[in-house]
């Protein structure tokens, strides 16, 4: 008892804290006791230290999701724009093919290079129609007519 009488309040607090620490370590190690004081303290401390970081991560995640949504919207709009441009180009090619065919029907002569260029346009037109599912009924007769004229010009050397 004399030992306790000589203790100061500070020393008494130190002994109590040391005893509590040793007891809590023992409690932490015993698996059958569901209370783990050190784990709870460190978990609480970790949550307090990282709460700002967790808030920033949540905010960043929301921004990423919004950006992904915006990107998906942009991709849809770009695909729609690509299709629209392809339709315009297909119409331009179709008009050019029909115009060339009409010139041939009116008796205008063309060079072999003109025919080769128009056949390239026909290939491009067919490609656009296939890729973008554009109706392709408009120039079948013209293509057949141009092929016949071209074959005739090749046989009889009637190019310009």
PDB file of C-alpha atoms in Angstrom:
ATOM      1  CA  UNK A   1       0.000   0.000   0.000  1.00  0.00           C
ATOM      2  CA  UNK A   2       2.883   2.255   0.613  1.00  0.00           C
ATOM      3  CA  UNK A   3       3.654   2.049  -3.121  1.00  0.00           C
ATOM      4  CA  UNK A   4       0.215   3.408  -3.930  1.00  0.00           C
ATOM      5  CA  UNK A   5       0.588   6.261  -1.453  1.00  0.00           C
ATOM      6  CA  UNK A   6       3.814   7.415  -3.114  1.00  0.00           C
ATOM      7  CA  UNK A   7       2.233   7.482  -6.609  1.00  0.00           C
ATOM      8  CA  UNK A   8       1.408  10.798  -8.132  1.00  0.00           C
ATOM      9  CA  UNK A   9      -1.744  11.323 -10.174  1.00  0.00           C
ATOM     10  CA  UNK A  10       0.323  11.348 -13.403  1.00  0.00           C
ATOM     11  CA  UNK A  11       2.018   8.066 -12.559  1.00  0.00           C
ATOM     12  CA  UNK A  12      -1.331   6.537 -11.600  1.00  0.00           C
ATOM     13  CA  UNK A  13      -2.781   7.560 -14.983  1.00  0.00           C
ATOM     14  CA  UNK A  14       0.275   6.057 -16.727  1.00  0.00           C
ATOM     15  CA  UNK A  15      -0.214   2.738 -14.935  1.00  0.00           C
ATOM     16  CA  UNK A  16      -3.939   2.703 -15.723  1.00  0.00           C
ATOM     17  CA  UNK A  17      -3.272   3.423 -19.413  1.00  0.00           C
ATOM     18  CA  UNK A  18      -0.541   0.745 -19.556  1.00  0.00           C
ATOM     19  CA  UNK A  19      -2.834  -1.790 -17.868  1.00  0.00           C
ATOM     20  CA  UNK A  20      -5.684  -0.912 -20.254  1.00  0.00           C
ATOM     21  CA  UNK A  21      -3.336  -1.256 -23.229  1.00  0.00           C
ATOM     22  CA  UNK A  22      -2.107  -4.665 -22.125  1.00  0.00           C
ATOM     23  CA  UNK A  23      -5.670  -5.810 -21.381  1.00  0.00           C
ATOM     24  CA  UNK A  24      -6.898  -4.567 -24.758  1.00  0.00           C
ATOM     25  CA  UNK A  25      -4.074  -6.389 -26.572  1.00  0.00           C
ATOM     26  CA  UNK A  26      -5.030  -9.584 -24.760  1.00  0.00           C
ATOM     27  CA  UNK A  27      -8.700  -9.048 -25.594  1.00  0.00           C
ATOM     28  CA  UNK A  28      -7.749  -8.381 -29.242  1.00  0.00           C
ATOM     29  CA  UNK A  29      -5.837 -11.677 -29.417  1.00  0.00           C
ATOM     30  CA  UNK A  30      -8.626 -13.790 -27.926  1.00  0.00           C
ATOM     31  CA  UNK A  31     -10.845 -14.708 -30.883  1.00  0.00           C
ATOM     32  CA  UNK A  32     -13.873 -15.725 -28.830  1.00  0.00           C
ATOM     33  CA  UNK A  33     -14.409 -12.165 -27.540  1.00  0.00           C
ATOM     34  CA  UNK A  34     -16.263 -10.208 -30.242  1.00  0.00           C
ATOM     35  CA  UNK A  35     -14.983  -6.820 -29.081  1.00  0.00           C
ATOM     36  CA  UNK A  36     -11.641  -5.766 -30.578  1.00  0.00           C
ATOM     37  CA  UNK A  37     -10.688  -2.405 -29.091  1.00  0.00           C
ATOM     38  CA  UNK A  38      -7.546  -1.745 -31.166  1.00  0.00           C
ATOM     39  CA  UNK A  39      -9.258  -2.678 -34.401  1.00  0.00           C
ATOM     40  CA  UNK A  40     -12.154  -0.379 -33.525  1.00  0.00           C
ATOM     41  CA  UNK A  41      -9.815   2.495 -32.614  1.00  0.00           C
ATOM     42  CA  UNK A  42      -7.694   2.141 -35.733  1.00  0.00           C
ATOM     43  CA  UNK A  43     -10.763   1.728 -37.926  1.00  0.00           C
ATOM     44  CA  UNK A  44     -12.323   4.879 -36.468  1.00  0.00           C
ATOM     45  CA  UNK A  45      -9.053   6.782 -36.782  1.00  0.00           C
ATOM     46  CA  UNK A  46      -8.599   5.589 -40.379  1.00  0.00           C
ATOM     47  CA  UNK A  47     -12.137   6.651 -41.262  1.00  0.00           C
ATOM     48  CA  UNK A  48     -11.541  10.110 -39.796  1.00  0.00           C
ATOM     49  CA  UNK A  49      -8.193  10.523 -41.569  1.00  0.00           C
ATOM     50  CA  UNK A  50      -9.494   9.394 -44.977  1.00  0.00           C
ATOM     51  CA  UNK A  51     -13.013  10.859 -44.955  1.00  0.00           C
ATOM     52  CA  UNK A  52     -11.987  13.788 -47.206  1.00  0.00           C
ATOM     53  CA  UNK A  53     -10.279  11.389 -49.584  1.00  0.00           C
ATOM     54  CA  UNK A  54     -13.336   9.123 -49.667  1.00  0.00           C
ATOM     55  CA  UNK A  55     -15.553  12.131 -50.462  1.00  0.00           C
ATOM     56  CA  UNK A  56     -13.222  13.117 -53.300  1.00  0.00           C
ATOM     57  CA  UNK A  57     -13.240   9.544 -54.648  1.00  0.00           C
ATOM     58  CA  UNK A  58     -17.051   9.503 -54.628  1.00  0.00           C
ATOM     59  CA  UNK A  59     -17.124  12.874 -56.395  1.00  0.00           C
ATOM     60  CA  UNK A  60     -14.530  11.719 -58.924  1.00  0.00           C
ATOM     61  CA  UNK A  61     -16.484   8.509 -59.569  1.00  0.00           C
ATOM     62  CA  UNK A  62     -19.636  10.530 -60.233  1.00  0.00           C
ATOM     63  CA  UNK A  63     -17.719  12.784 -62.636  1.00  0.00           C
ATOM     64  CA  UNK A  64     -16.317   9.757 -64.478  1.00  0.00           C
ATOM     65  CA  UNK A  65     -19.812   8.262 -64.828  1.00  0.00           C
ATOM     66  CA  UNK A  66     -21.140  11.582 -66.132  1.00  0.00           C
ATOM     67  CA  UNK A  67     -18.247  11.827 -68.588  1.00  0.00           C
ATOM     68  CA  UNK A  68     -18.916   8.271 -69.787  1.00  0.00           C
ATOM     69  CA  UNK A  69     -22.558   9.144 -70.302  1.00  0.00           C
ATOM     70  CA  UNK A  70     -21.579  12.297 -72.207  1.00  0.00           C
ATOM     71  CA  UNK A  71     -19.133  10.291 -74.328  1.00  0.00           C
ATOM     72  CA  UNK A  72     -21.816   7.728 -75.159  1.00  0.00           C
ATOM     73  CA  UNK A  73     -24.148  10.552 -76.193  1.00  0.00           C
ATOM     74  CA  UNK A  74     -21.395  12.042 -78.351  1.00  0.00           C
ATOM     75  CA  UNK A  75     -20.660   8.679 -79.967  1.00  0.00           C
ATOM     76  CA  UNK A  76     -24.347   8.281 -80.845  1.00  0.00           C
ATOM     77  CA  UNK A  77     -24.424  11.790 -82.326  1.00  0.00           C
ATOM     78  CA  UNK A  78     -21.210  11.152 -84.279  1.00  0.00           C
ATOM     79  CA  UNK A  79     -22.643   7.931 -85.720  1.00  0.00           C
ATOM     80  CA  UNK A  80     -25.820   9.768 -86.708  1.00  0.00           C
ATOM     81  CA  UNK A  81     -23.717  12.492 -88.318  1.00  0.00           C
ATOM     82  CA  UNK A  82     -21.589   9.904 -90.148  1.00  0.00           C
ATOM     83  CA  UNK A  83     -24.737   8.288 -91.504  1.00  0.00           C
ATOM     84  CA  UNK A  84     -26.125  11.647 -92.580  1.00  0.00           C
ATOM     85  CA  UNK A  85     -22.861  12.537 -94.349  1.00  0.00           C
ATOM     86  CA  UNK A  86     -22.821   9.103 -95.994  1.00  0.00           C
ATOM     87  CA  UNK A  87     -26.377   9.618 -97.217  1.00  0.00           C
ATOM     88  CA  UNK A  88     -25.406  12.997 -98.676  1.00  0.00           C
ATOM     89  CA  UNK A  89     -22.343  11.480-100.349  1.00  0.00           C
ATOM     90  CA  UNK A  90     -24.401   8.574-101.682  1.00  0.00           C
ATOM     91  CA  UNK A  91     -26.912  11.042-103.143  1.00  0.00           C
ATOM     92  CA  UNK A  92     -24.071  13.010-104.740  1.00  0.00           C
ATOM     93  CA  UNK A  93     -22.590   9.854-106.254  1.00  0.00           C
ATOM     94  CA  UNK A  94     -26.001   8.675-107.426  1.00  0.00           C
ATOM     95  CA  UNK A  95     -26.647  12.048-109.106  1.00  0.00           C
ATOM     96  CA  UNK A  96     -23.264  11.914-110.791  1.00  0.00           C
ATOM     97  CA  UNK A  97     -23.900   8.371-112.045  1.00  0.00           C
ATOM     98  CA  UNK A  98     -27.356   9.273-113.344  1.00  0.00           C
ATOM     99  CA  UNK A  99     -26.010  12.432-115.006  1.00  0.00           C
ATOM    100  CA  UNK A 100     -23.236  10.449-116.697  1.00  0.00           C
ATOM    101  CA  UNK A 101     -25.771   7.874-117.873  1.00  0.00           C
ATOM    102  CA  UNK A 102     -28.029  10.605-119.277  1.00  0.00           C
ATOM    103  CA  UNK A 103     -25.077  12.096-121.182  1.00  0.00           C
ATOM    104  CA  UNK A 104     -24.391   8.672-122.689  1.00  0.00           C
ATOM    105  CA  UNK A 105     -28.066   8.266-123.648  1.00  0.00           C
ATOM    106  CA  UNK A 106     -27.960  11.649-125.372  1.00  0.00           C
ATOM    107  CA  UNK A 107     -25.029  10.434-127.464  1.00  0.00           C
ATOM    108  CA  UNK A 108     -22.185  12.274-125.717  1.00  0.00           C
ATOM    109  CA  UNK A 109     -18.925  10.356-125.985  1.00  0.00           C
ATOM    110  CA  UNK A 110     -16.552   9.882-123.045  1.00  0.00           C
ATOM    111  CA  UNK A 111     -13.015   8.692-122.558  1.00  0.00           C
ATOM    112  CA  UNK A 112     -12.154   5.354-121.039  1.00  0.00           C
ATOM    113  CA  UNK A 113     -10.915   7.241-117.938  1.00  0.00           C
ATOM    114  CA  UNK A 114     -14.364   8.851-117.555  1.00  0.00           C
ATOM    115  CA  UNK A 115     -15.941   5.398-117.544  1.00  0.00           C
ATOM    116  CA  UNK A 116     -13.366   4.094-115.067  1.00  0.00           C
ATOM    117  CA  UNK A 117     -14.053   7.038-112.752  1.00  0.00           C
ATOM    118  CA  UNK A 118     -17.795   6.508-112.925  1.00  0.00           C
ATOM    119  CA  UNK A 119     -17.363   2.785-112.197  1.00  0.00           C
ATOM    120  CA  UNK A 120     -15.286   3.758-109.119  1.00  0.00           C
ATOM    121  CA  UNK A 121     -18.149   6.045-108.096  1.00  0.00           C
ATOM    122  CA  UNK A 122     -20.560   3.145-108.543  1.00  0.00           C
ATOM    123  CA  UNK A 123     -18.388   0.995-106.274  1.00  0.00           C
ATOM    124  CA  UNK A 124     -18.296   3.766-103.634  1.00  0.00           C
ATOM    125  CA  UNK A 125     -22.054   4.245-103.927  1.00  0.00           C
ATOM    126  CA  UNK A 126     -22.663   0.524-103.446  1.00  0.00           C
ATOM    127  CA  UNK A 127     -20.299   0.508-100.465  1.00  0.00           C
ATOM    128  CA  UNK A 128     -22.177   3.411 -98.820  1.00  0.00           C
ATOM    129  CA  UNK A 129     -25.474   1.669 -99.480  1.00  0.00           C
ATOM    130  CA  UNK A 130     -24.205  -1.541 -97.911  1.00  0.00           C
ATOM    131  CA  UNK A 131     -22.536   0.014 -94.841  1.00  0.00           C
ATOM    132  CA  UNK A 132     -25.250   2.543 -94.006  1.00  0.00           C
ATOM    133  CA  UNK A 133     -28.223   0.490 -95.266  1.00  0.00           C
ATOM    134  CA  UNK A 134     -29.256   3.022 -97.873  1.00  0.00           C
ATOM    135  CA  UNK A 135     -31.853   1.909-100.401  1.00  0.00           C
ATOM    136  CA  UNK A 136     -30.015   0.955-103.597  1.00  0.00           C
ATOM    137  CA  UNK A 137     -32.771   0.530-106.193  1.00  0.00           C
ATOM    138  CA  UNK A 138     -32.119   3.749-108.068  1.00  0.00           C
ATOM    139  CA  UNK A 139     -29.160   3.001-110.319  1.00  0.00           C
ATOM    140  CA  UNK A 140     -29.312  -0.688-111.152  1.00  0.00           C
ATOM    141  CA  UNK A 141     -30.626  -0.010-114.660  1.00  0.00           C
ATOM    142  CA  UNK A 142     -28.110   2.815-115.163  1.00  0.00           C
ATOM    143  CA  UNK A 143     -25.202   0.597-114.131  1.00  0.00           C
ATOM    144  CA  UNK A 144     -26.335  -2.130-116.523  1.00  0.00           C
ATOM    145  CA  UNK A 145     -26.694   0.427-119.343  1.00  0.00           C
ATOM    146  CA  UNK A 146     -23.240   1.931-118.623  1.00  0.00           C
ATOM    147  CA  UNK A 147     -21.649  -1.512-118.571  1.00  0.00           C
ATOM    148  CA  UNK A 148     -23.190  -2.282-121.982  1.00  0.00           C
ATOM    149  CA  UNK A 149     -21.971   1.063-123.411  1.00  0.00           C
ATOM    150  CA  UNK A 150     -18.513   0.521-121.954  1.00  0.00           C
ATOM    151  CA  UNK A 151     -18.298  -3.020-123.374  1.00  0.00           C
ATOM    152  CA  UNK A 152     -19.434  -1.727-126.774  1.00  0.00           C
ATOM    153  CA  UNK A 153     -16.846   1.083-126.686  1.00  0.00           C
ATOM    154  CA  UNK A 154     -14.142  -1.435-125.774  1.00  0.00           C
ATOM    155  CA  UNK A 155     -15.126  -3.772-128.619  1.00  0.00           C
ATOM    156  CA  UNK A 156     -15.497  -1.081-131.259  1.00  0.00           C
ATOM    157  CA  UNK A 157     -12.924   1.411-129.862  1.00  0.00           C
ATOM    158  CA  UNK A 158     -15.550   4.172-129.664  1.00  0.00           C
ATOM    159  CA  UNK A 159     -14.049   6.091-126.728  1.00  0.00           C
ATOM    160  CA  UNK A 160     -13.330   9.777-127.084  1.00  0.00           C
TER     161      UNK A 160
END
